[in-house]
MMTF fields as JSON, N, C-alpha, C and O atoms, coordinates in Angstrom:
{
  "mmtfVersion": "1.0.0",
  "mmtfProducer": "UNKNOWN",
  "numBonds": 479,
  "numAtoms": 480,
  "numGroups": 120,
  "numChains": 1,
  "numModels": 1,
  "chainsPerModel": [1],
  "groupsPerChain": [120],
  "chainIdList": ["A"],
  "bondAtomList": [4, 2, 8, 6, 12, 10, 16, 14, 20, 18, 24, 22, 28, 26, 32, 30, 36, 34, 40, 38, 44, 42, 48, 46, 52, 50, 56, 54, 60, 58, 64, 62, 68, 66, 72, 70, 76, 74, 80, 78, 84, 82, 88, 86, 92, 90, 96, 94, 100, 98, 104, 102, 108, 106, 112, 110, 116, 114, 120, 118, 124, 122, 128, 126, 132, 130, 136, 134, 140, 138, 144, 142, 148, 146, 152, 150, 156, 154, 160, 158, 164, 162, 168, 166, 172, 170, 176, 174, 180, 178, 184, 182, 188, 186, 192, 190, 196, 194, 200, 198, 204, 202, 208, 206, 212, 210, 216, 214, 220, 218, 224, 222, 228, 226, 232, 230, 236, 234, 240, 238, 244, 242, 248, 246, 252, 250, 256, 254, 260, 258, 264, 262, 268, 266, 272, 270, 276, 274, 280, 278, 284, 282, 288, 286, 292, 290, 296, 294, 300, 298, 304, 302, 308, 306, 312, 310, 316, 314, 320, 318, 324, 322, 328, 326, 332, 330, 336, 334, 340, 338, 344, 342, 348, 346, 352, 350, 356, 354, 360, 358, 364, 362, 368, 366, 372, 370, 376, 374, 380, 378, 384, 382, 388, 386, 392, 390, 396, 394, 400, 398, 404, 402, 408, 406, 412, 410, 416, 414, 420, 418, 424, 422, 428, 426, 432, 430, 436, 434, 440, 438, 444, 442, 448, 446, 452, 450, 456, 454, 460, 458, 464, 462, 468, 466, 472, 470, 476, 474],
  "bondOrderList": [1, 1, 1, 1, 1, 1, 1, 1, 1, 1, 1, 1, 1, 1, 1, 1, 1, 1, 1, 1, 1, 1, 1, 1, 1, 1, 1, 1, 1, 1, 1, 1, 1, 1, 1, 1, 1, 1, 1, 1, 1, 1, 1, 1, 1, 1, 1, 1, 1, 1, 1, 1, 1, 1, 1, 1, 1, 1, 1, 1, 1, 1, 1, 1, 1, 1, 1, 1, 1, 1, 1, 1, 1, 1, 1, 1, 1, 1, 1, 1, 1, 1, 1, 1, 1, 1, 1, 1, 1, 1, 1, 1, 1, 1, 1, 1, 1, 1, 1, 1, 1, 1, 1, 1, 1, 1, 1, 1, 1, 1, 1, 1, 1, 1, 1, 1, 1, 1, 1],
  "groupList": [{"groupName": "UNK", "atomNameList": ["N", "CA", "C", "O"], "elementList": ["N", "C", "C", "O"], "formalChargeList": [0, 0, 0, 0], "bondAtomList": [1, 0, 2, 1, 3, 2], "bondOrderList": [1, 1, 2], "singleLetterCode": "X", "chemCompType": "L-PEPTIDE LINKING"}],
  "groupTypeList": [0, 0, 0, 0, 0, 0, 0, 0, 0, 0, 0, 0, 0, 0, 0, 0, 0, 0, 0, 0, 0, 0, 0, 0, 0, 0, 0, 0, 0, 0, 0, 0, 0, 0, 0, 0, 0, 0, 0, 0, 0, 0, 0, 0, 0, 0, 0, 0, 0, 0, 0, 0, 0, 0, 0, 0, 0, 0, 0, 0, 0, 0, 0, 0, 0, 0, 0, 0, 0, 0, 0, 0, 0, 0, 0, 0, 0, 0, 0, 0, 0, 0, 0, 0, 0, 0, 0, 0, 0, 0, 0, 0, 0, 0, 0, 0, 0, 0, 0, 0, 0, 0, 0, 0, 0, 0, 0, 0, 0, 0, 0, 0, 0, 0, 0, 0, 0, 0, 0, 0],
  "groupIdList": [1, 2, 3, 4, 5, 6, 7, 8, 9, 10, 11, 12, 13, 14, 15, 16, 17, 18, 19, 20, 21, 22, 23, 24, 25, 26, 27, 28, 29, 30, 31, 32, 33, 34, 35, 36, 37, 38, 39, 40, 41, 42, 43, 44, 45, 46, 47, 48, 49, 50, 51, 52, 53, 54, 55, 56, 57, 58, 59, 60, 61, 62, 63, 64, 65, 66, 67, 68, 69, 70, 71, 72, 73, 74, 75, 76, 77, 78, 79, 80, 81, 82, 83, 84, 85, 86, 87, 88, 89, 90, 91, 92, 93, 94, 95, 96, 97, 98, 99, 100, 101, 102, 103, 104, 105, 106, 107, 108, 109, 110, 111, 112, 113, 114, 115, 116, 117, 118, 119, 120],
  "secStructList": [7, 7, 2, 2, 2, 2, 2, 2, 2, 2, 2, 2, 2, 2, 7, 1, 1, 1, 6, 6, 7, 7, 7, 1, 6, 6, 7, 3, 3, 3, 3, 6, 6, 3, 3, 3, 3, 7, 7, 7, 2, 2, 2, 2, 6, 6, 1, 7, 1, 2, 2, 2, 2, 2, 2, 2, 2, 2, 2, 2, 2, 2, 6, 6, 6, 6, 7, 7, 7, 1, 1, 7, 2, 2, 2, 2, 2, 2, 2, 2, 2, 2, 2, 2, 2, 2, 2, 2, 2, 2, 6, 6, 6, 6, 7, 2, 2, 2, 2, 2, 2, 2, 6, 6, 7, 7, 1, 1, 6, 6, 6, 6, 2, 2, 2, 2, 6, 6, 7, 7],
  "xCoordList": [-10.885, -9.7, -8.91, -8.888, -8.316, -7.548, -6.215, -5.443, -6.002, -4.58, -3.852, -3.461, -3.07, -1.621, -2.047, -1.178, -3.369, -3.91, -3.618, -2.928, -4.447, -4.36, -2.432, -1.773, -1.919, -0.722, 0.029, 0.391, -0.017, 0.09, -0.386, 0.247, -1.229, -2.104, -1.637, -1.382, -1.682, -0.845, 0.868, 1.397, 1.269, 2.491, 2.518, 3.146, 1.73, 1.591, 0.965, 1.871, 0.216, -0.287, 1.189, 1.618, 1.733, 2.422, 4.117, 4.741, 4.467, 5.92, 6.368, 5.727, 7.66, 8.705, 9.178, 9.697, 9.048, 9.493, 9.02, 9.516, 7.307, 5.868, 6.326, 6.963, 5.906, 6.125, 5.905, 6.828, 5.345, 5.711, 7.111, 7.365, 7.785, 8.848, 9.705, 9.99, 10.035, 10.407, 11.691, 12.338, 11.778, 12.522, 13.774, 14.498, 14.512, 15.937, 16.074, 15.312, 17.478, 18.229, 18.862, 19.253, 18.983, 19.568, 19.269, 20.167, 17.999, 17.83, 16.796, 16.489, 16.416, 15.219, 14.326, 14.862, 13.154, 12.315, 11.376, 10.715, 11.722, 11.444, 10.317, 10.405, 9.102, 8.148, 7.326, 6.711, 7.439, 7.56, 7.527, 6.568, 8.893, 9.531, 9.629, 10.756, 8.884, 8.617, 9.15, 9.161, 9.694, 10.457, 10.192, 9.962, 10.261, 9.936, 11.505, 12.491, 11.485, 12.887, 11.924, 10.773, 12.901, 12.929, 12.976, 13.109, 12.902, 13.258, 14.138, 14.097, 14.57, 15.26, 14.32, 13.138, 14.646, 13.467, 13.531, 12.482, 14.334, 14.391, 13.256, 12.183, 13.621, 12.764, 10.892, 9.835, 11.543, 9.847, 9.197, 7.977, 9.491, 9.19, 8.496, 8.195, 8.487, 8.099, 6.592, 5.696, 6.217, 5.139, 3.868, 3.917, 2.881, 1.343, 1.301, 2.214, 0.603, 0.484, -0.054, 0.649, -1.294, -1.712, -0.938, -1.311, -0.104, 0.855, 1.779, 2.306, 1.61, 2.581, 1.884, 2.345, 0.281, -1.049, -0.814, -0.527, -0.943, -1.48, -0.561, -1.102, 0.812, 2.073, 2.134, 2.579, 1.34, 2.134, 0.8, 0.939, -0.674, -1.845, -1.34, -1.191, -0.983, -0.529, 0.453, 0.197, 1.755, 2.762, 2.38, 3.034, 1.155, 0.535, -0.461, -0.734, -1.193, -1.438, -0.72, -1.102, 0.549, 1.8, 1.917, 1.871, 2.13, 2.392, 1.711, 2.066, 0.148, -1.142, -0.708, -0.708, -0.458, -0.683, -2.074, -2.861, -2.678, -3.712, -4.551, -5.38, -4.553, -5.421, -6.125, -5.584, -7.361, -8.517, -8.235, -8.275, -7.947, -7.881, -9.148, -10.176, -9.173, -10.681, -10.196, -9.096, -11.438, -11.457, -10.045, -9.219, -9.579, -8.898, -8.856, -7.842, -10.074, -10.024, -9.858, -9.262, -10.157, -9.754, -8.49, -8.076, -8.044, -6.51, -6.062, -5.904, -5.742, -4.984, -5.666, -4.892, -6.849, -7.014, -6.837, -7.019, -6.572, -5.755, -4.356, -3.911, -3.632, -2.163, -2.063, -0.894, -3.028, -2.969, -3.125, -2.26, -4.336, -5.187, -4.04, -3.633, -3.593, -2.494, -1.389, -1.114, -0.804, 0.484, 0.103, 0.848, -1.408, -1.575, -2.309, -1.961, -3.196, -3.392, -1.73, -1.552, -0.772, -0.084, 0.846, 1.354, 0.932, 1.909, 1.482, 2.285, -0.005, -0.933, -1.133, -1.608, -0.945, -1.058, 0.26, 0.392, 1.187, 2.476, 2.923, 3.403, 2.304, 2.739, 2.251, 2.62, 1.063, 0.113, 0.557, -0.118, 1.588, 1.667, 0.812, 0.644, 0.083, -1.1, -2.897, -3.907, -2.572, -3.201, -4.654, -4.571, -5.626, -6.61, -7.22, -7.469, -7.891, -8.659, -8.096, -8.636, -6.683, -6.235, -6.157, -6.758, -5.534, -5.358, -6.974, -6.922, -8.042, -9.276, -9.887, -10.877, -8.917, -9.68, -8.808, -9.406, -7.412, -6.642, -7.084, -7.171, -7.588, -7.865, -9.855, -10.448, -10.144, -11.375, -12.204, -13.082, -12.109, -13.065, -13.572, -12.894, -14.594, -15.061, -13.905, -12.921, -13.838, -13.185, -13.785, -13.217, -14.616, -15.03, -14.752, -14.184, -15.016, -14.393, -13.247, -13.045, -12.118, -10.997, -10.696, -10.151, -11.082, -10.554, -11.141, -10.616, -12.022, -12.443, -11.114, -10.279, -11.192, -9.992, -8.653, -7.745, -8.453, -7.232, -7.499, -6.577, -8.234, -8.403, -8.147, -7.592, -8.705, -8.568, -7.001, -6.357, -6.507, -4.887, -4.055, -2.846, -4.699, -3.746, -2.933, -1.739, -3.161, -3.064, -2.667, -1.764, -3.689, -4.035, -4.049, -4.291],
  "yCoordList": [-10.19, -10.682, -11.483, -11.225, -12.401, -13.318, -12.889, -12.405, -13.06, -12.031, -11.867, -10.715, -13.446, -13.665, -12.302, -11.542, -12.299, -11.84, -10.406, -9.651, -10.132, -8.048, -8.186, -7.186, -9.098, -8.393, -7.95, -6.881, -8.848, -9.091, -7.505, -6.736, -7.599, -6.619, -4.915, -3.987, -5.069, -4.06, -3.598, -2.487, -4.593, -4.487, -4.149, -3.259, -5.061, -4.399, -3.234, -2.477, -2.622, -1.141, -0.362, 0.371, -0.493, 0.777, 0.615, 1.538, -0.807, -1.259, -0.447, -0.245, -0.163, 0.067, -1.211, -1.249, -2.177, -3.337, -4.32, -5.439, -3.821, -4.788, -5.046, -4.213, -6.401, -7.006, -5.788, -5.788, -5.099, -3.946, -3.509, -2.62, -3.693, -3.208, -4.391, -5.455, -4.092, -5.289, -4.523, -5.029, -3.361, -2.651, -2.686, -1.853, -3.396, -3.723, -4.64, -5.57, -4.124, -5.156, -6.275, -6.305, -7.064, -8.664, -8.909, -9.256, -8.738, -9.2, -10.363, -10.593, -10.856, -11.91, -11.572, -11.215, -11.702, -11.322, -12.727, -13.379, -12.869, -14.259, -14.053, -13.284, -14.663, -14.827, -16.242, -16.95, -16.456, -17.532, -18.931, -19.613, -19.103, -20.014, -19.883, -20.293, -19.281, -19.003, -17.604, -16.493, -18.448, -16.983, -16.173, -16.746, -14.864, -14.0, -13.608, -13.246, -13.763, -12.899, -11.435, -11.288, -10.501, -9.375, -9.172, -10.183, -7.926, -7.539, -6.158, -5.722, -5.739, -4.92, -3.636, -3.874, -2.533, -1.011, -0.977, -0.534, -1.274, -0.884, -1.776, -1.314, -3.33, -4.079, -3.815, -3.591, -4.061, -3.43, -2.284, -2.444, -1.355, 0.091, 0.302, 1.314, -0.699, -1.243, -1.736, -1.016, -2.848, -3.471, -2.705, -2.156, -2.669, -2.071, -1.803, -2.199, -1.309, -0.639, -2.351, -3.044, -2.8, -4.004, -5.589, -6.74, -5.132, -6.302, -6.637, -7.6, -5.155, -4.814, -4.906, -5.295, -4.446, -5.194, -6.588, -7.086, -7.404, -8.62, -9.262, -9.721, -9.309, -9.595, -9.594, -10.416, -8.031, -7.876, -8.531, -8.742, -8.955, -9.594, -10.835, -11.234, -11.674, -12.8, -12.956, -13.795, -11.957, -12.338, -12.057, -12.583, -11.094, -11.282, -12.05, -11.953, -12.837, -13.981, -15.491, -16.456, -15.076, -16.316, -16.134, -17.186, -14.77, -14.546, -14.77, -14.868, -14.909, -15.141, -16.877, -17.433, -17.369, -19.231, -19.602, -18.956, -20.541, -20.392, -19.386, -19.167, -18.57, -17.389, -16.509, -16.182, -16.136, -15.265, -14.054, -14.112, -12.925, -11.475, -10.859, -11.526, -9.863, -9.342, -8.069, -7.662, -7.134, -6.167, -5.986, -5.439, -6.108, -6.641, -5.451, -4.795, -5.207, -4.152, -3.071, -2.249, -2.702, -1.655, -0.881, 0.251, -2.246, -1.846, -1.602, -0.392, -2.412, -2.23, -1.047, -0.32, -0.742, 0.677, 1.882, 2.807, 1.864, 2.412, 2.5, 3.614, 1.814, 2.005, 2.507, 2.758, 2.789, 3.114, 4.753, 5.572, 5.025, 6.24, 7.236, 8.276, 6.805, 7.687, 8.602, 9.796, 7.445, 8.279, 8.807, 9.681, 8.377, 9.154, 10.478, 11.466, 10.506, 11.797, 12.668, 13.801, 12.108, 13.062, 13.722, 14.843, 12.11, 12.946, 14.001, 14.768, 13.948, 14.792, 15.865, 16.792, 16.065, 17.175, 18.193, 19.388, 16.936, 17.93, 18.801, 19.85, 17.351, 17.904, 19.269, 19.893, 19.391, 20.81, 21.898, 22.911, 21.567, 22.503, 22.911, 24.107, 21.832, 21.896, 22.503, 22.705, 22.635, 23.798, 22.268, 21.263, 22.468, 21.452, 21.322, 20.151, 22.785, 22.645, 21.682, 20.576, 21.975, 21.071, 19.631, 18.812, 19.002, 17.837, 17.242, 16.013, 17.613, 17.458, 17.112, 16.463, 17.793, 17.714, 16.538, 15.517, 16.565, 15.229, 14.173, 13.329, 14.058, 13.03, 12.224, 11.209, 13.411, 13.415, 13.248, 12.391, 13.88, 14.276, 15.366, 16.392, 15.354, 17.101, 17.616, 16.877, 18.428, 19.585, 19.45, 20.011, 18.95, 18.498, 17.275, 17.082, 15.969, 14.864, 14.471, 13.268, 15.393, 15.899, 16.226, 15.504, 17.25, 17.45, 16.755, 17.106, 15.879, 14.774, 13.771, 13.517, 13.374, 12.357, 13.106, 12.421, 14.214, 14.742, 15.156, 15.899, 14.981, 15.349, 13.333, 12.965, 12.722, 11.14, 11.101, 11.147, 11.036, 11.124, 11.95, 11.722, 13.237, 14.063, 14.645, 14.376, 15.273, 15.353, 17.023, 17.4, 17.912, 19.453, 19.495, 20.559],
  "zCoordList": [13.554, 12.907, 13.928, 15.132, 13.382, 14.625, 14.922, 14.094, 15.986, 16.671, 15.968, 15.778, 14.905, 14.436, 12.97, 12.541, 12.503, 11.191, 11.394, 10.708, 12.737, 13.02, 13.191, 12.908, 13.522, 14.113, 12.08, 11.589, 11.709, 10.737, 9.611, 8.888, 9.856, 9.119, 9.387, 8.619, 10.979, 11.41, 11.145, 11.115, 11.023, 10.525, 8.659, 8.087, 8.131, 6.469, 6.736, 6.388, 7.042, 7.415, 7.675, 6.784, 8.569, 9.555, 8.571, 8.049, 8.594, 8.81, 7.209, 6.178, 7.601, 6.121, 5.59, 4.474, 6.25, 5.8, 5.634, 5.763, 5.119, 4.87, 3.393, 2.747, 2.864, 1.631, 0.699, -0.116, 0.556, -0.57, -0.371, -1.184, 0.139, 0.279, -0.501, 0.048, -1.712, -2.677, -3.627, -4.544, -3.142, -4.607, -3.936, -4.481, -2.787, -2.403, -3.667, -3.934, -4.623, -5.119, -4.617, -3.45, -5.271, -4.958, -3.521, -2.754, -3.115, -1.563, -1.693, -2.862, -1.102, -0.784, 0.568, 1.618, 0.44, 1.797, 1.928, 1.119, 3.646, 4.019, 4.752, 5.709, 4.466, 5.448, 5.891, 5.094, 7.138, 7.441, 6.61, 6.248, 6.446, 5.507, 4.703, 4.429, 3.341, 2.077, 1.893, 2.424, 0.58, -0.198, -1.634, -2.7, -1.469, -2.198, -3.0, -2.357, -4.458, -4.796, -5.0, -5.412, -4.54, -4.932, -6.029, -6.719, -6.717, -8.361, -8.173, -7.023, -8.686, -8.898, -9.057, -9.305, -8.961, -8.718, -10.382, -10.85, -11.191, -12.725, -13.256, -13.647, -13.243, -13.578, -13.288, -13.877, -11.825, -11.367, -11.656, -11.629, -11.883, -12.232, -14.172, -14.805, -14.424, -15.723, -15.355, -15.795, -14.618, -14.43, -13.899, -12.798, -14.571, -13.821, -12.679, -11.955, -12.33, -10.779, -10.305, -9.57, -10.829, -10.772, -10.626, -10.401, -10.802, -10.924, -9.546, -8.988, -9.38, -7.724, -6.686, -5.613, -6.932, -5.693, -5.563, -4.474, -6.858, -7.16, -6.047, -5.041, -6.196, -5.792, -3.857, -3.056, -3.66, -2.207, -1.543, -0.339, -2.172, -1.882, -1.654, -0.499, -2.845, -2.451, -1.13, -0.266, -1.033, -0.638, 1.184, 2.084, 1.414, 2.431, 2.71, 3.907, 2.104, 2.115, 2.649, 3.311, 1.94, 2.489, 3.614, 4.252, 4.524, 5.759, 6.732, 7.907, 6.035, 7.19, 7.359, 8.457, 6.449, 6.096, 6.366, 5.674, 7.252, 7.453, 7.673, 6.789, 8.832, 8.889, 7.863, 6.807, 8.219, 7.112, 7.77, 8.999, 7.234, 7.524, 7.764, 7.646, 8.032, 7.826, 7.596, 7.968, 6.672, 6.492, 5.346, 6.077, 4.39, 3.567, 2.752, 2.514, 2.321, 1.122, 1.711, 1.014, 2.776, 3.492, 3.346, 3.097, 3.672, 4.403, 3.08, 2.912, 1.873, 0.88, 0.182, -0.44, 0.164, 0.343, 0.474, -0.317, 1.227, 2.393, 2.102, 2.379, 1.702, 1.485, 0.192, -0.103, -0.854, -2.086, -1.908, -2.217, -1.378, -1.661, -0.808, -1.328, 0.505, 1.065, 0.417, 0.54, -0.408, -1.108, -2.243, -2.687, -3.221, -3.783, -3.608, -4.255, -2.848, -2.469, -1.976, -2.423, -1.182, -0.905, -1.856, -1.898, -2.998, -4.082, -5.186, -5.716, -5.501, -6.113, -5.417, -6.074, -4.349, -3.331, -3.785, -4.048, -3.711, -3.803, -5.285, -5.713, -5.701, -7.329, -8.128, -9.123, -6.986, -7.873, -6.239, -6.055, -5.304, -4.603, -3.723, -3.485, -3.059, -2.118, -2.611, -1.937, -4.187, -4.601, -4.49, -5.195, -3.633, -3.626, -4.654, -4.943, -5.973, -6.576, -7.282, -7.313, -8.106, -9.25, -8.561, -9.256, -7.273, -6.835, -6.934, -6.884, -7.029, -7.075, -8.624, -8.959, -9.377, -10.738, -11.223, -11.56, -11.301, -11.385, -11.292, -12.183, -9.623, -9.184, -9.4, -9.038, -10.148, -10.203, -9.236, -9.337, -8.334, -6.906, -6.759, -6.719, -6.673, -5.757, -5.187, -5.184, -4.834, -3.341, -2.111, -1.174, -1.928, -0.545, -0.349, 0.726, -1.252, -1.002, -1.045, -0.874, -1.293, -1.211, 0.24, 1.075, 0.348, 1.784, 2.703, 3.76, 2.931, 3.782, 3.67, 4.539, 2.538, 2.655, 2.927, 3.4, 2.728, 3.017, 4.653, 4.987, 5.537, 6.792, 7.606, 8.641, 6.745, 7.524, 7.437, 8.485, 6.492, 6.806, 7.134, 7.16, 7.487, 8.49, 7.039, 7.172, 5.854, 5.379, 5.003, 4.256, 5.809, 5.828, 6.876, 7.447]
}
């Protein structure tokens, strides 16, 4: 991946203030030069889960400008499967079997992925 792309990438990975971060009212988020309006958490909270990928894909896209990322699906991946495993975790009270049947996984492929994110 090319430096400006990982730095980039690393920052949508780690940062609180990576383009998913869109649900500030009346704000605007600037990335190099180009602008994103925000939406409001009401408005947005309406739209597909799909609609909110589509969005922060593109809007990291704008940020690369030229540059090709690598490893892509990964990462956005990766930012999905995290919070849902942790909020399914919570919601059944750590209880793995049910977070497993929810989520439709084994119990072992469960706790694999719940061991990559530090999870258990």
């Amino acid at each position: 991946m090319a430096p400006h792309a990982q730095h980039h990438a690393h920052h949508f990975a780690k940062s609180s203030e990576h383009p998913a971060d869109y649900n500030k009212e009346d704000h605007r988020h600037v990335a190099h030069d180009v602008e994103f309006p925000l939406e409001s958490a009401a408005s947005s909270a309406q739209q597909p889960l799909r609609v909110h990928v589509e969005r922060v894909v593109r809007q990291y896209f704008a940020m690369l400008g030229d540059e090709m990322p690598t490893d892509l699906y990964e990462l956005i991946l990766k930012q999905v499967e995290e919070p849902l495993l942790s909020v399914v975790l919570e919601k059944t009270r750590g209880n793995q079997t049910k977070c497993a049947q929810i989520l439709g996984l084994n119990r072992g492929t469960l706790r694999k992925k719940l061991k990559t994110y530090d999870l258990m």
